[in-house]
Coordinates of C-alpha atoms in Angstrom, one line a residue:
M242 CA -60.0 40.5 99.6
E243 CA -63.5 39.7 100.9
S244 CA -66.0 37.5 99.2
E245 CA -69.3 38.9 97.9
S246 CA -71.1 37.2 100.7
D247 CA -69.3 39.4 103.2
S248 CA -71.5 42.4 102.4
G249 CA -74.7 40.4 102.4
A250 CA -77.9 41.3 104.2
A251 CA -78.4 41.1 108.0
A252 CA -78.5 37.6 109.6
D253 CA -81.9 36.0 110.2
T254 CA -82.4 37.2 113.7
P255 CA -85.6 38.5 115.4
P256 CA -86.4 41.8 113.7
L257 CA -86.6 45.2 115.4
E258 CA -90.2 45.6 114.6
T259 CA -90.6 49.0 116.1
L260 CA -87.3 50.5 114.7
S261 CA -88.2 52.2 111.4
F262 CA -86.1 54.8 109.6
H263 CA -88.6 56.4 107.2
G264 CA -87.1 58.1 104.1
D265 CA -90.1 60.6 103.9
E266 CA -88.4 63.1 106.2
E267 CA -84.9 64.3 105.7
I268 CA -83.2 64.7 109.0
I269 CA -80.1 66.8 108.6
E270 CA -79.3 68.2 112.0
V271 CA -76.9 66.5 114.4
V272 CA -79.2 65.8 117.3
E273 CA -76.4 65.1 119.8
L274 CA -75.2 68.7 119.4
D275 CA -78.6 70.2 120.1
P276 CA -78.9 71.0 123.9
S277 CA -82.7 70.7 123.8
P278 CA -84.4 67.3 124.3
P279 CA -85.4 65.5 121.1
D280 CA -88.7 66.5 119.5
P281 CA -91.4 64.1 120.7
A282 CA -92.9 64.3 117.3
D283 CA -89.9 62.8 115.7
D284 CA -91.0 59.6 114.0
L285 CA -88.2 57.5 115.5
A286 CA -89.1 58.6 119.0
Q287 CA -92.7 57.8 118.3
E288 CA -91.9 54.3 117.2
M289 CA -90.1 53.7 120.5
E290 CA -92.8 55.2 122.7
D291 CA -93.9 51.8 123.9
V292 CA -90.9 51.8 126.1
D293 CA -91.9 53.8 129.1
F294 CA -89.1 55.8 130.7
E295 CA -89.8 57.9 133.8
E296 CA -88.2 61.3 134.2
E297 CA -84.7 61.0 135.7
E298 CA -84.7 61.8 139.4
E299 CA -81.7 62.8 141.4
E300 CA -81.5 60.4 144.4
E301 CA -79.4 61.5 147.3
E302 CA -77.1 58.9 148.8
G303 CA -74.5 59.1 151.5
N304 CA -71.0 59.7 150.1
E305 CA -69.2 56.4 150.0
E306 CA -65.8 58.0 150.2
G307 CA -65.1 57.4 146.5
W308 CA -63.8 60.9 145.9
V309 CA -61.0 63.0 147.1
L310 CA -59.9 66.6 146.2
E311 CA -56.2 65.7 146.4
P312 CA -54.3 62.8 144.9
Q313 CA -54.4 59.7 147.2
E314 CA -51.3 58.0 148.6
G315 CA -50.3 54.7 147.3
V316 CA -50.5 55.2 143.5
V317 CA -46.9 55.4 142.3
G318 CA -46.4 57.3 139.0
S319 CA -43.6 59.1 137.1
M320 CA -45.7 62.2 136.4
E321 CA -46.0 63.6 140.0
G322 CA -46.7 67.3 140.0
P323 CA -49.5 69.9 140.4
D324 CA -53.1 68.8 140.4
D325 CA -55.3 71.2 138.5
S326 CA -58.5 69.0 138.9
E327 CA -61.5 70.0 141.0
V328 CA -62.7 66.5 141.8
T329 CA -61.0 63.1 141.8
F330 CA -63.0 59.9 141.7
A331 CA -61.0 57.1 143.3
L332 CA -63.2 54.0 143.6
H333 CA -61.5 52.1 140.8
S334 CA -58.7 49.8 141.8
A335 CA -57.0 49.5 138.4
S336 CA -56.7 51.5 135.2
V337 CA -59.9 53.4 134.2
F338 CA -60.5 52.8 130.5
C339 CA -63.6 54.7 129.6
V340 CA -65.8 57.7 130.6
S341 CA -69.0 59.1 129.3
L342 CA -71.3 62.0 130.5
D343 CA -75.0 62.0 130.6
P344 CA -76.1 64.1 127.5
K345 CA -79.3 65.5 129.1
T346 CA -77.8 67.3 132.1
N347 CA -74.1 66.7 131.9
T348 CA -74.1 66.2 135.7
L349 CA -73.3 62.5 135.8
A350 CA -70.4 60.4 134.6
V351 CA -70.0 56.6 134.0
T352 CA -66.6 55.1 134.2
G353 CA -65.4 51.6 133.5
G354 CA -62.0 50.0 134.3
E355 CA -59.6 47.1 134.3
D356 CA -61.0 46.1 137.8
D357 CA -64.1 44.7 136.0
K358 CA -66.2 47.5 137.5
A359 CA -68.2 50.4 136.3
F360 CA -69.6 53.3 138.4
V361 CA -72.1 56.0 137.9
W362 CA -71.2 59.1 139.8
R363 CA -71.8 62.8 140.2
L364 CA -69.4 65.3 138.6
S365 CA -70.0 68.1 141.1
D366 CA -68.6 66.2 144.1
G367 CA -67.6 62.7 142.9
E368 CA -70.5 61.1 144.9
L369 CA -71.2 57.5 143.9
L370 CA -74.8 57.0 142.7
F371 CA -74.5 53.3 142.0
E372 CA -72.2 50.5 140.8
C373 CA -72.9 48.7 137.5
A374 CA -72.1 45.3 139.0
G375 CA -71.7 41.9 137.5
H376 CA -69.0 42.3 134.9
K377 CA -66.5 39.5 134.5
D378 CA -63.8 41.3 132.5
S379 CA -62.3 44.8 132.0
V380 CA -65.1 47.3 131.3
T381 CA -64.0 49.1 128.1
C382 CA -67.2 50.7 127.0
A383 CA -69.8 52.8 128.8
G384 CA -72.3 55.4 127.8
F385 CA -75.7 57.0 128.5
S386 CA -78.7 56.8 126.2
H387 CA -79.8 60.0 124.3
D388 CA -82.2 61.0 127.0
S389 CA -80.0 60.0 130.0
T390 CA -82.5 57.5 131.3
L391 CA -80.4 54.5 130.6
V392 CA -76.7 53.7 131.0
A393 CA -74.9 50.8 129.2
T394 CA -71.7 49.1 130.2
G395 CA -69.7 46.5 128.2
D396 CA -66.7 44.4 129.0
M397 CA -64.0 42.8 126.9
S398 CA -65.6 39.4 127.0
G399 CA -68.7 40.8 125.3
L400 CA -71.1 41.0 128.3
L401 CA -73.3 44.1 127.9
K402 CA -75.5 45.4 130.7
V403 CA -78.1 48.3 130.7
W404 CA -79.3 50.1 133.9
Q405 CA -82.1 52.5 134.4
V406 CA -80.5 55.5 136.0
D407 CA -83.4 56.7 138.2
T408 CA -84.1 53.3 139.8
K409 CA -80.5 52.1 139.6
E410 CA -81.7 48.7 138.4
E411 CA -80.4 46.5 135.7
V412 CA -83.0 46.2 132.9
W413 CA -81.2 44.3 130.2
S414 CA -78.1 42.2 129.5
F415 CA -76.6 40.3 126.6
E416 CA -73.5 38.2 125.9
A417 CA -72.1 38.9 122.5
G418 CA -68.6 38.1 121.2
D419 CA -65.5 39.9 122.4
L420 CA -66.4 43.5 122.4
E421 CA -64.6 46.1 120.3
W422 CA -67.0 49.2 120.5
M423 CA -70.4 50.2 121.7
E424 CA -72.6 53.2 121.0
W425 CA -76.2 54.4 121.7
H426 CA -78.5 55.5 118.8
P427 CA -78.8 59.3 118.8
R428 CA -82.5 59.5 119.4
A429 CA -83.9 56.1 120.4
P430 CA -83.3 53.4 123.1
V431 CA -81.3 51.4 120.7
L432 CA -77.8 50.1 121.4
L433 CA -75.2 49.2 118.8
A434 CA -71.9 47.3 119.3
G435 CA -69.1 45.7 117.2
T436 CA -67.5 42.4 118.1
A437 CA -64.3 40.5 117.3
D438 CA -66.1 38.1 115.0
G439 CA -66.8 41.0 112.5
N440 CA -70.4 41.5 113.3
T441 CA -72.3 44.6 114.3
W442 CA -75.2 44.2 116.6
M443 CA -78.2 46.4 117.2
W444 CA -80.7 45.9 120.1
K445 CA -83.8 47.6 121.2
V446 CA -83.5 48.1 125.0
P447 CA -84.9 46.8 127.2
N448 CA -87.0 44.3 125.2
G449 CA -83.9 42.9 123.4
D450 CA -85.2 42.8 119.8
C451 CA -82.0 42.3 117.8
K452 CA -80.5 42.7 114.3
T453 CA -77.1 41.5 113.3
F454 CA -75.1 43.0 110.5
Q455 CA -72.5 40.5 109.2
G456 CA -69.1 41.9 108.3
P457 CA -65.9 40.1 107.1
N458 CA -64.4 37.4 109.3
C459 CA -62.3 39.9 111.3
P460 CA -63.0 42.3 114.2
A461 CA -65.3 45.3 113.7
T462 CA -62.8 47.6 115.3
C463 CA -64.8 50.9 115.3
G464 CA -68.2 52.3 114.5
R465 CA -70.4 55.3 114.6
V466 CA -74.2 55.9 114.0
L467 CA -74.6 58.7 111.4
P468 CA -76.5 61.8 112.6
D469 CA -79.6 60.9 110.6
G470 CA -80.0 57.8 112.7
K471 CA -80.7 55.7 109.6
R472 CA -77.1 54.5 108.8
A473 CA -74.0 53.5 110.6
V474 CA -70.4 53.4 109.5
V475 CA -68.2 50.5 110.7
G476 CA -64.5 49.9 110.2
H477 CA -62.8 46.5 110.3
E478 CA -59.4 45.0 111.0
D479 CA -58.9 44.2 107.4
G480 CA -59.1 47.8 106.4
T481 CA -62.6 47.7 104.9
I482 CA -65.3 50.2 105.7
R483 CA -69.0 49.6 105.5
I484 CA -71.9 52.0 105.6
W485 CA -75.0 50.1 106.8
D486 CA -78.7 50.8 106.3
L487 CA -80.0 50.1 109.8
K488 CA -83.6 49.5 108.7
Q489 CA -82.9 47.3 105.7
G490 CA -79.9 45.5 107.3
N491 CA -77.7 45.8 104.2
P492 CA -74.5 47.7 103.4
V493 CA -75.2 50.6 101.1
H494 CA -71.4 51.1 100.5
V495 CA -68.4 48.9 101.0
L496 CA -64.9 50.4 100.7
K497 CA -62.1 47.9 100.3
G498 CA -58.8 47.5 98.5
T499 CA -57.3 50.9 97.6
E500 CA -60.5 52.6 98.6
G501 CA -60.2 51.2 102.1
H502 CA -57.2 51.2 104.5
Q503 CA -54.1 49.2 104.3
G504 CA -54.3 48.3 108.0
P505 CA -56.8 47.9 110.8
L506 CA -59.2 50.9 111.4
T507 CA -58.8 52.6 114.7
C508 CA -61.4 55.4 114.7
V509 CA -64.2 57.0 112.7
A510 CA -66.1 60.3 113.0
T511 CA -68.8 62.2 111.1
N512 CA -69.4 65.8 110.5
Q513 CA -72.3 67.8 111.8
D514 CA -74.8 67.0 109.0
G515 CA -73.5 63.5 108.4
S516 CA -72.5 64.2 104.8
L517 CA -68.8 63.4 105.5
I518 CA -67.1 60.5 107.3
L519 CA -63.5 60.5 108.4
T520 CA -61.7 57.2 109.1
G521 CA -58.3 56.5 110.7
S522 CA -56.1 53.5 110.6
V523 CA -52.7 52.1 111.7
D524 CA -51.6 52.8 108.1
C525 CA -51.3 56.4 109.3
Q526 CA -53.9 57.6 106.8
A527 CA -57.1 59.5 107.5
K528 CA -59.6 59.1 104.7
L529 CA -62.4 61.6 104.0
V530 CA -65.5 59.7 102.6
S531 CA -68.8 61.0 101.2
A532 CA -71.6 59.3 103.2
T533 CA -73.9 59.7 100.2
T534 CA -71.7 58.2 97.4
G535 CA -69.4 56.1 99.5
K536 CA -66.4 57.5 97.6
V537 CA -63.1 58.6 99.1
V538 CA -62.9 62.4 98.5
G539 CA -59.7 63.1 100.4
V540 CA -56.7 61.3 102.0
F541 CA -54.7 63.0 104.7
R542 CA -51.2 62.2 106.1
P543 CA -48.9 64.6 108.0
E544 CA -45.7 65.4 106.1
T545 CA -43.5 64.1 108.9
V546 CA -45.1 60.6 109.0
A547 CA -43.2 58.1 106.9
S548 CA -45.1 55.7 104.7
Q549 CA -45.6 52.2 106.2
P550 CA -47.1 50.1 103.4
N551 CA -46.4 46.8 105.0
L552 CA -47.0 46.5 108.7
G553 CA -45.4 43.2 110.0
E554 CA -46.9 41.5 113.0
G555 CA -43.9 42.4 115.2
E556 CA -43.8 46.0 114.0
E557 CA -47.0 47.2 115.5
S558 CA -45.5 48.5 118.8
E559 CA -43.1 50.7 116.9
S560 CA -45.5 51.8 114.2
N561 CA -47.2 55.2 114.2
S562 CA -51.0 55.2 113.7
V563 CA -54.1 57.4 113.7
E564 CA -55.6 57.3 117.2
S565 CA -58.4 59.8 117.1
L566 CA -60.0 62.3 114.7
G567 CA -62.9 64.7 114.4
F568 CA -64.6 67.6 112.5
C569 CA -64.8 71.2 113.6
S570 CA -68.5 72.4 113.8
V571 CA -67.9 76.0 112.8
M572 CA -65.0 75.9 110.3
P573 CA -64.1 73.5 107.5
L574 CA -61.4 71.9 109.6
A575 CA -60.6 68.4 110.7
A576 CA -58.2 67.2 113.4
V577 CA -56.2 64.0 113.3
G578 CA -54.2 62.8 116.4
Y579 CA -51.3 60.3 116.0
L580 CA -49.5 57.9 118.3
D581 CA -46.3 59.8 117.7
G582 CA -47.8 62.9 119.4
T583 CA -48.6 64.8 116.2
L584 CA -51.9 66.8 116.1
A585 CA -52.6 67.6 112.4
I586 CA -55.2 70.3 111.5
Y587 CA -56.4 70.0 108.0
D588 CA -58.4 72.5 105.9
L589 CA -61.1 70.5 104.2
S590 CA -61.9 73.1 101.5
T591 CA -58.4 73.0 100.2
Q592 CA -57.4 69.5 101.6
T593 CA -54.2 70.9 102.9
L594 CA -52.3 70.7 106.2
R595 CA -53.0 73.9 108.1
H596 CA -51.1 73.3 111.4
Q597 CA -49.1 70.6 113.0
C598 CA -48.9 70.6 116.8
Q599 CA -46.5 68.4 118.5
H600 CA -47.1 66.6 121.9
Q601 CA -44.4 65.2 124.1
S602 CA -46.0 61.7 123.8
G603 CA -48.7 59.9 121.9
I604 CA -52.2 61.3 121.5
V605 CA -54.9 59.0 122.9
Q606 CA -58.0 61.0 121.9
L607 CA -59.2 64.4 120.7
L608 CA -62.5 66.3 120.9
W609 CA -63.6 69.5 119.3
E610 CA -65.4 72.1 121.4
A611 CA -68.9 72.7 120.0
G612 CA -69.3 76.1 118.4
T613 CA -65.6 77.0 118.4
A614 CA -62.4 76.1 116.7
V615 CA -60.8 74.8 119.9
V616 CA -59.7 71.2 119.9
Y617 CA -58.9 69.3 123.1
T618 CA -56.3 66.4 123.3
C619 CA -55.4 63.9 125.9
S620 CA -52.1 62.0 125.8
L621 CA -49.9 59.4 127.2
D622 CA -48.1 62.0 129.3
G623 CA -51.2 62.5 131.5
I624 CA -51.9 66.0 130.2
V625 CA -55.1 67.6 128.7
R626 CA -54.2 70.3 126.2
L627 CA -56.4 73.0 124.5
W628 CA -55.4 74.1 121.0
D629 CA -56.6 77.0 118.8
A630 CA -57.0 75.3 115.5
R631 CA -57.1 78.6 113.6
T632 CA -53.5 79.5 114.7
G633 CA -52.1 76.1 115.9
R634 CA -51.4 77.8 119.3
L635 CA -51.5 75.9 122.6
L636 CA -54.1 77.8 124.7
T637 CA -53.6 76.0 128.0
D638 CA -53.1 72.6 129.6
Y639 CA -54.4 70.7 132.6
R640 CA -52.4 68.3 134.8
G641 CA -53.0 66.0 137.7
H642 CA -52.8 62.4 136.6
T643 CA -49.7 60.4 137.5
A644 CA -50.1 58.0 134.5
E645 CA -51.4 58.1 131.0
I646 CA -54.9 59.4 130.2
L647 CA -56.9 56.6 128.6
D648 CA -60.1 58.5 127.8
F649 CA -61.8 61.8 128.3
A650 CA -65.1 63.5 127.8
L651 CA -66.2 67.2 127.4
S652 CA -69.3 68.8 128.8
K653 CA -71.7 70.4 126.3
D654 CA -70.8 73.9 127.4
A655 CA -67.1 73.0 127.5
S656 CA -66.9 74.0 131.2
L657 CA -65.7 70.6 132.4
V658 CA -63.3 68.0 131.1
V659 CA -63.5 64.5 132.7
T660 CA -60.5 62.2 132.3
T661 CA -59.7 58.6 133.1
S662 CA -56.2 57.2 133.6
G663 CA -53.9 54.4 134.2
D664 CA -53.4 55.8 137.7
H665 CA -56.7 54.2 138.7
K666 CA -58.5 57.6 138.9
A667 CA -61.0 59.7 137.1
K668 CA -60.7 63.5 137.4
V669 CA -62.9 66.5 136.7
F670 CA -61.2 69.7 135.5
C671 CA -62.9 73.1 135.4
V672 CA -62.0 74.7 132.0
Q673 CA -61.2 78.4 132.6
R674 CA -61.0 80.5 129.4
P675 CA -60.7 84.3 129.3
D676 CA -62.9 84.6 126.3
R677 CA -66.1 83.5 128.1

């Protein structure tokens, strides 16, 4: 049980003077799903206009032999077989933990790995653009800003770095506590991160103006900025959930006790208009929360998952858990992926289980294809699968990794899937579907 002070106002740190989230205009669209650039008249963008970003330029460099079209020798795996990928990026020398695509053009990827390295490279041929050098621990978070002008990388020790893509120069860095998650604001050069001390940080980049949102004295394990750009939802290791007002610096809702989870949160997602939040935990529950009222409006658990009310410290490796979840953008459906390999598709209107799709091994992450009812999963068996959520049918799968997939990303037009793996590689798969 947390104390009242846990949900207090933001710490006394230098304010983000230029970051203002006015309540005069109601912003209801999910900006990140809109393929067009943000409207320059948007008040948030106007307030950030003092940061001058030049247009991204593609700079040609010689290929540094960081890509191959066939699997390289020397990586031993138990999943040898056909390689369906178009491009393999092989500059990492250890497991590759994270990948993100640039949202403006979807032509660039950034990957980070256990080798303490992060690279920005081109999807079409795997050509290295530049290395994000200087990390001192495994790079577990990486992502591009909303306009693709900046790329951020973060390592487990809490060192965050931001680079300007067109000049390939580092423009900002900060050392926070041990890093749990990192995410860019959907329409401004503002970076958020959660750390093991329970705090959520927000910086304006590159000038470094900072706000700190104080949580309970336990890790802020996951977080997501809501589509309106004014609020963020953060989950913690103690099972509590906080919805923060980013301008005021105070939590507008705190869910704890029976309203929260009975174990650490693992993932969080929002629907397209930001009215609903879905949270997942090692307690095997997915909770549907109203972003407006902060009330739990639904609780989902697959019928085959046994209850685990008390997770002992030594039981975690044998326990099932929610690993990933998300909302369909065209139907009232939600998908929940579990460590035991279950993909559960829920009907939100009736709050019932619609389909249960079984994988051979644990699901690592899932993503919905924009504008369709197709959900993509990647799993510990090294395979990407496409499922029709309307029927529960497996549409196709893509293979090529010789170890588990640890992260993946989907291009806006769903023509490319980019994966990272424990086999030290990132791969680009071309998605062929007969219906387009």
